[in-house]
């Protein structure tokens, strides 16, 4: 009989409850959520009600330290507001009892905290830490990754990612309205896309150029006398050390879009595209031209719950569970270094907008620039 892997969820707002539902759909794999921690009482109650519908009795704690001290969890999922990740991760890593960790993106809101977490985690060979950059598991994206790895497009030269979507959702205490809490839109939201660029290109970023602004969203909102400062649109160009370039086109007032994400990868012999949520993948070669373009509907039969991210969170949990059960023989698919680099690109992009110039990853990694949490994107 397979031993039950016991999970605790730290932070049970919208994403925490999404993790709870995904883990319920992994119940047949030997998973059980046994504890939650959240100081926000309404979030606690929503999570408890969900767990009751799953027939999962929960231990409920107001804070993560009490959950860790309970000793009842093998794995913890950190799905708290971004600005709390560093403190919570350090407490988990430094706790005497080892807990494997799946932490929501971004790893932290700045490069300095990411590096401290990595340094601390190196001392804990008895723990796995995976970063929740799950977009790579979306079936059309995963299929496009496979096409690239198989060499069907030749040597990748350019990656273009367009995300045209709705504004940021309302979160507990409106924490996601301010750069000081999120790291900035290009860290909070777009670390996913910078991670995908690295996957497709297979190289390291060296320089970032960005233009962006807060043009429409949240301008009429005021919280404790403060107006939100998060940008709602941007263009970002990322140069890589192998000569490739990636481009992000972000718009968060584009509800009239058929697809939320459109990804294009162009190699020296072909081009591939992935469309989400249509789940369409297209690819073709220069030699065969337009008439030779192939199209398929990407699916993954393993997915038992689509959820908010088209099944990618389910597959993320399935993969991480496999690594946990491997007892040191399997590393997390998305490691701490992946989390760090995705944040570093986002920080460089935010700084590029603020300073009106290109920013190198070396500058950001060496922290030669002041990483002000408030980048002064004030409404005009």
Coordinates of C-alpha atoms in Angstrom, one line a residue:
X1 CA 0.0 0.0 0.0
X2 CA 1.3 3.5 -0.9
X3 CA 2.0 5.7 2.1
X4 CA -0.2 8.8 2.2
X5 CA 1.7 12.0 1.6
X6 CA 0.3 14.7 3.9
X7 CA 0.1 18.2 2.7
X8 CA -0.4 21.6 4.5
X9 CA -1.4 24.7 2.6
X10 CA 0.0 28.0 3.9
X11 CA -2.3 30.7 2.5
X12 CA -5.8 29.6 1.4
X13 CA -7.0 32.6 -0.6
X14 CA -7.9 32.0 -4.2
X15 CA -4.7 30.2 -5.2
X16 CA -4.5 28.3 -2.0
X17 CA -8.0 26.9 -2.5
X18 CA -7.1 26.1 -6.1
X19 CA -4.2 24.0 -4.8
X20 CA -6.6 22.3 -2.3
X21 CA -9.0 21.3 -5.2
X22 CA -6.1 20.1 -7.3
X23 CA -4.8 17.9 -4.5
X24 CA -8.2 16.5 -3.9
X25 CA -8.2 15.3 -7.5
X26 CA -4.9 13.6 -6.7
X27 CA -6.4 11.7 -3.8
X28 CA -6.2 8.4 -5.7
X29 CA -2.4 9.0 -5.9
X30 CA -2.1 8.8 -2.1
X31 CA -2.5 12.5 -1.3
X32 CA -4.2 14.1 1.7
X33 CA -4.4 17.7 2.8
X34 CA -4.3 17.7 6.6
X35 CA -3.7 21.3 7.6
X36 CA -4.1 24.9 6.5
X37 CA -2.7 28.2 7.8
X38 CA -4.0 31.6 7.2
X39 CA -4.7 34.6 9.4
X40 CA -7.6 35.7 7.3
X41 CA -10.7 34.2 8.8
X42 CA -13.0 34.3 5.7
X43 CA -10.3 32.4 3.7
X44 CA -10.0 29.8 6.5
X45 CA -13.8 29.3 6.4
X46 CA -13.9 29.0 2.6
X47 CA -11.1 26.4 2.7
X48 CA -12.7 24.4 5.5
X49 CA -16.0 24.3 3.7
X50 CA -14.2 22.9 0.6
X51 CA -12.3 20.4 2.6
X52 CA -15.5 19.2 4.3
X53 CA -17.0 18.6 0.9
X54 CA -14.0 16.4 0.2
X55 CA -14.3 14.6 3.5
X56 CA -10.9 15.9 4.5
X57 CA -10.7 17.0 8.2
X58 CA -8.3 19.9 8.6
X59 CA -6.2 21.2 11.3
X60 CA -6.5 25.0 11.0
X61 CA -3.8 27.5 12.1
X62 CA -3.7 31.2 12.1
X63 CA 0.0 31.2 11.1
X64 CA 2.6 29.1 9.3
X65 CA 4.8 28.7 12.3
X66 CA 2.0 26.8 14.2
X67 CA 1.5 24.6 11.1
X68 CA 5.2 23.7 11.0
X69 CA 5.3 23.1 14.7
X70 CA 2.4 20.6 14.5
X71 CA 4.7 18.2 12.7
X72 CA 1.8 16.6 10.8
X73 CA 2.8 17.6 7.2
X74 CA 5.2 16.1 4.8
X75 CA 4.8 18.8 2.1
X76 CA 3.7 22.4 2.4
X77 CA 2.3 24.6 -0.4
X78 CA 3.1 28.3 0.0
X79 CA 0.4 30.3 -1.7
X80 CA 0.5 33.5 0.4
X81 CA 0.9 37.1 -0.9
X82 CA 4.2 37.6 -2.8
X83 CA 5.9 39.8 -0.2
X84 CA 5.5 37.1 2.5
X85 CA 7.3 34.3 0.6
X86 CA 10.8 35.1 1.8
X87 CA 10.0 35.0 5.5
X88 CA 7.8 31.9 5.2
X89 CA 10.3 30.0 3.1
X90 CA 13.2 30.8 5.5
X91 CA 11.1 29.6 8.4
X92 CA 10.3 26.4 6.6
X93 CA 13.9 25.8 5.5
X94 CA 15.3 26.5 9.0
X95 CA 12.7 24.3 10.8
X96 CA 14.2 21.2 12.4
X97 CA 11.6 18.9 10.7
X98 CA 12.1 18.8 6.9
X99 CA 9.1 19.8 4.8
X100 CA 9.2 19.6 1.0
X101 CA 7.9 22.8 -0.5
X102 CA 5.9 24.0 -3.5
X103 CA 6.0 27.8 -3.5
X104 CA 3.8 29.8 -5.7
X105 CA 5.5 32.2 -8.2
X106 CA 7.3 34.5 -7.9
X107 CA 9.9 32.9 -5.6
X108 CA 10.4 36.2 -3.9
X109 CA 9.7 39.8 -4.9
X110 CA 13.4 40.7 -5.4
X111 CA 16.7 39.1 -6.3
X112 CA 18.3 39.5 -2.9
X113 CA 15.7 37.5 -1.1
X114 CA 15.7 34.8 -3.8
X115 CA 19.5 34.4 -3.4
X116 CA 19.2 34.1 0.4
X117 CA 16.5 31.4 0.0
X118 CA 18.8 29.5 -2.4
X119 CA 21.8 29.8 0.0
X120 CA 19.7 28.5 2.9
X121 CA 18.1 25.7 0.9
X122 CA 21.6 24.4 -0.1
X123 CA 22.0 23.4 3.5
X124 CA 18.9 21.2 3.5
X125 CA 19.6 18.1 1.3
X126 CA 16.6 16.5 3.0
X127 CA 14.1 18.9 1.4
X128 CA 12.9 19.6 -2.1
X129 CA 11.7 23.1 -3.1
X130 CA 9.9 23.6 -6.3
X131 CA 8.7 27.0 -7.7
X132 CA 5.2 27.2 -9.1
X133 CA 5.9 28.2 -12.7
X134 CA 3.3 25.9 -14.0
X135 CA 2.6 27.4 -17.4
X136 CA 5.2 25.1 -18.9
X137 CA 2.7 22.2 -18.1
X138 CA -0.3 23.7 -20.1
X139 CA -0.9 21.1 -22.8
X140 CA -0.3 23.4 -25.8
X141 CA 2.8 24.9 -24.2
X142 CA 4.2 21.5 -23.3
X143 CA 3.6 20.3 -26.9
X144 CA 5.4 23.3 -28.3
X145 CA 8.3 22.7 -25.9
X146 CA 8.5 19.1 -27.2
X147 CA 8.4 20.3 -30.8
X148 CA 11.3 22.7 -30.1
X149 CA 13.3 20.0 -28.2
X150 CA 12.8 17.5 -31.1
X151 CA 14.5 20.0 -33.4
X152 CA 11.5 20.4 -35.7
X153 CA 12.1 24.2 -35.9
X154 CA 15.9 24.1 -36.1
X155 CA 17.9 26.4 -33.9
X156 CA 15.6 28.8 -32.1
X157 CA 16.2 32.4 -32.9
X158 CA 13.2 34.3 -31.6
X159 CA 10.4 33.8 -29.1
X160 CA 7.4 36.1 -28.9
X161 CA 4.8 35.8 -26.1
X162 CA 1.6 37.8 -26.1
X163 CA -0.6 37.9 -23.1
X164 CA -3.8 40.0 -23.6
X165 CA -6.1 39.5 -20.7
X166 CA -8.3 41.0 -18.0
X167 CA -7.1 43.2 -15.1
X168 CA -5.7 41.8 -11.9
X169 CA -8.3 40.1 -9.8
X170 CA -9.3 41.3 -6.3
X171 CA -7.2 39.7 -3.6
X172 CA -7.4 39.7 0.2
X173 CA -6.7 43.2 1.5
X174 CA -6.0 44.3 -2.1
X175 CA -2.3 43.4 -1.6
X176 CA -1.8 42.9 -5.4
X177 CA -2.4 46.5 -6.2
X178 CA 1.0 47.7 -5.1
X179 CA 4.6 47.1 -6.4
X180 CA 5.9 46.9 -2.9
X181 CA 3.8 43.8 -2.3
X182 CA 4.1 42.1 -5.7
X183 CA 7.5 43.0 -7.0
X184 CA 5.8 44.8 -9.9
X185 CA 3.6 43.4 -12.6
X186 CA 6.5 42.1 -14.6
X187 CA 7.7 40.1 -11.6
X188 CA 4.3 39.0 -10.3
X189 CA 2.6 38.1 -13.5
X190 CA 5.3 37.8 -16.1
X191 CA 7.9 35.6 -14.4
X192 CA 5.9 32.8 -16.1
X193 CA 6.7 34.0 -19.5
X194 CA 10.4 34.8 -18.8
X195 CA 10.6 31.2 -17.6
X196 CA 9.1 30.0 -20.9
X197 CA 11.6 32.1 -22.9
X198 CA 14.5 30.4 -21.1
X199 CA 13.0 27.0 -21.8
X200 CA 12.4 27.6 -25.5
X201 CA 15.8 29.3 -26.1
X202 CA 17.9 27.1 -23.8
X203 CA 20.2 30.0 -22.8
X204 CA 20.8 32.7 -20.2
X205 CA 19.4 36.2 -20.3
X206 CA 21.9 39.0 -20.4
X207 CA 20.0 42.3 -21.1
X208 CA 16.4 43.6 -20.8
X209 CA 14.7 46.6 -22.5
X210 CA 11.2 47.5 -21.6
X211 CA 8.5 50.1 -22.0
X212 CA 5.3 50.1 -20.0
X213 CA 2.8 52.1 -18.0
X214 CA -0.3 52.2 -15.9
X215 CA -2.7 53.5 -18.5
X216 CA -6.2 52.3 -17.6
X217 CA -6.6 49.9 -14.8
X218 CA -7.1 50.7 -11.1
X219 CA -6.7 54.5 -11.5
X220 CA -10.0 55.2 -9.6
X221 CA -9.1 52.9 -6.7
X222 CA -7.8 54.1 -3.4
X223 CA -6.7 52.0 -0.4
X224 CA -5.8 53.7 2.9
X225 CA -5.2 56.9 0.9
X226 CA -3.0 55.2 -1.6
X227 CA -3.6 54.8 -5.4
X228 CA -2.4 51.5 -6.9
X229 CA 0.9 51.8 -8.8
X230 CA 1.0 48.5 -10.9
X231 CA 1.5 48.8 -14.6
X232 CA -1.2 47.3 -16.9
X233 CA 0.7 47.1 -20.2
X234 CA 4.3 46.7 -21.4
X235 CA 6.6 45.5 -24.1
X236 CA 9.7 43.7 -22.9
X237 CA 12.7 42.5 -25.0
X238 CA 15.1 40.0 -23.5
X239 CA 18.5 39.3 -25.1
X240 CA 20.1 36.0 -24.4
X241 CA 23.8 34.9 -24.4
X242 CA 23.4 32.8 -27.5
X243 CA 22.2 35.7 -29.6
X244 CA 18.5 34.9 -29.3
X245 CA 15.8 37.4 -28.4
X246 CA 12.5 37.0 -26.6
X247 CA 9.7 39.6 -26.6
X248 CA 6.7 39.9 -24.3
X249 CA 3.6 41.9 -25.3
X250 CA 1.5 42.4 -22.2
X251 CA -1.9 44.1 -22.0
X252 CA -4.2 43.8 -19.0
X253 CA -7.2 45.6 -20.5
X254 CA -7.8 43.3 -23.4
X255 CA -10.8 41.3 -22.4
X256 CA -11.9 41.1 -26.0
X257 CA -9.3 38.5 -26.9
X258 CA -10.1 35.0 -28.1
X259 CA -6.9 33.7 -26.6
X260 CA -5.2 34.9 -23.5
X261 CA -1.7 33.7 -24.4
X262 CA -0.3 33.4 -27.9
X263 CA 3.3 32.0 -28.1
X264 CA 5.4 32.0 -31.2
X265 CA 8.8 30.3 -31.5
X266 CA 10.8 30.8 -34.7
X267 CA 13.9 28.7 -35.5
X268 CA 16.2 28.8 -38.5
X269 CA 14.2 26.1 -40.3
X270 CA 10.6 26.5 -38.9
X271 CA 8.1 28.2 -36.7
X272 CA 5.7 26.9 -34.0
X273 CA 2.8 28.5 -32.2
X274 CA 0.7 27.7 -29.1
X275 CA -2.7 29.3 -28.4
X276 CA -4.3 29.3 -24.9
X277 CA -7.1 28.6 -24.0
X278 CA -7.9 27.3 -27.5
X279 CA -5.2 24.7 -26.9
X280 CA -4.2 24.8 -30.5
X281 CA -0.6 24.1 -31.6
X282 CA 0.7 24.9 -35.1
X283 CA 4.1 24.3 -36.6
X284 CA 5.7 24.3 -40.0
X285 CA 9.0 24.6 -41.9
X286 CA 10.3 27.3 -44.2
X287 CA 10.8 24.6 -46.9
X288 CA 7.2 23.5 -46.8
X289 CA 5.7 27.0 -46.4
X290 CA 2.1 27.8 -45.5
X291 CA 0.6 24.8 -47.0
X292 CA 2.8 22.5 -44.9
X293 CA 1.7 23.9 -41.5
X294 CA 0.4 21.2 -39.2
X295 CA -2.3 21.9 -36.6
X296 CA -3.4 19.9 -33.6
X297 CA -5.5 20.2 -30.5
X298 CA -3.2 19.7 -27.5
X299 CA -4.6 17.5 -24.7
X300 CA -3.2 15.6 -21.8
X301 CA -5.3 12.6 -20.7
X302 CA -3.7 12.6 -17.2
X303 CA -5.5 15.9 -16.3
X304 CA -8.4 15.2 -13.9
X305 CA -9.1 18.9 -13.1
X306 CA -8.6 21.9 -15.5
X307 CA -9.0 24.5 -12.8
X308 CA -7.8 28.1 -13.3
X309 CA -4.8 27.2 -15.4
X310 CA -6.0 24.7 -18.0
X311 CA -4.8 21.6 -16.1
X312 CA -1.2 22.9 -15.5
X313 CA -1.5 23.1 -11.7
X314 CA -2.8 19.5 -11.7
X315 CA 0.2 18.3 -13.7
X316 CA 2.6 20.4 -11.6
X317 CA 1.3 18.6 -8.5
X318 CA 1.6 15.3 -10.1
X319 CA 5.2 15.9 -11.1
X320 CA 6.1 17.3 -7.7
X321 CA 4.5 14.3 -5.9
X322 CA 6.6 12.0 -8.1
X323 CA 9.8 13.9 -7.0
X324 CA 8.7 13.7 -3.3
X325 CA 8.1 9.9 -3.5
X326 CA 11.5 9.4 -5.2
X327 CA 13.1 10.2 -1.9
X328 CA 16.1 12.2 -3.3
X329 CA 16.4 10.4 -6.6
X330 CA 14.5 13.0 -8.6
X331 CA 15.0 16.7 -8.5
X332 CA 12.1 19.2 -8.8
X333 CA 11.2 20.1 -12.4
X334 CA 11.3 23.8 -11.6
X335 CA 14.1 24.6 -9.2
X336 CA 15.1 27.6 -7.2
X337 CA 17.5 28.8 -9.8
X338 CA 14.7 28.9 -12.3
X339 CA 12.7 30.9 -9.9
X340 CA 15.6 33.3 -9.3
X341 CA 16.2 34.0 -13.0
X342 CA 12.5 34.5 -13.8
X343 CA 12.4 37.1 -11.0
X344 CA 15.7 38.7 -12.1
X345 CA 14.3 39.3 -15.7
X346 CA 11.1 40.8 -14.2
X347 CA 13.1 43.1 -11.9
X348 CA 15.3 44.2 -14.8
X349 CA 12.2 44.9 -16.9
X350 CA 10.6 47.0 -14.1
X351 CA 13.9 48.9 -13.7
X352 CA 14.3 49.5 -17.4
X353 CA 10.9 51.2 -17.5
X354 CA 11.7 53.3 -14.5
X355 CA 15.1 54.3 -15.7
X356 CA 14.4 54.6 -19.4
X357 CA 17.4 52.4 -20.5
X358 CA 18.3 48.8 -20.9
X359 CA 19.3 46.9 -17.8
X360 CA 21.7 44.0 -17.7
X361 CA 21.0 40.8 -15.7
X362 CA 24.5 41.2 -14.2
X363 CA 23.5 44.6 -12.7
X364 CA 20.4 43.0 -11.2
X365 CA 22.2 39.9 -9.9
X366 CA 24.9 42.0 -8.3
X367 CA 22.3 44.4 -7.0
X368 CA 24.1 47.4 -8.3
X369 CA 20.8 49.1 -8.8
X370 CA 18.6 50.2 -6.0
X371 CA 15.6 47.9 -6.2
X372 CA 13.0 50.3 -4.9
X373 CA 9.7 48.5 -4.2
X374 CA 7.7 51.5 -5.3
X375 CA 8.5 52.3 -8.9
X376 CA 6.3 55.4 -9.1
X377 CA 3.9 54.4 -11.9
X378 CA 1.4 57.0 -10.8
X379 CA -1.7 57.6 -12.8
X380 CA -1.5 60.6 -15.2

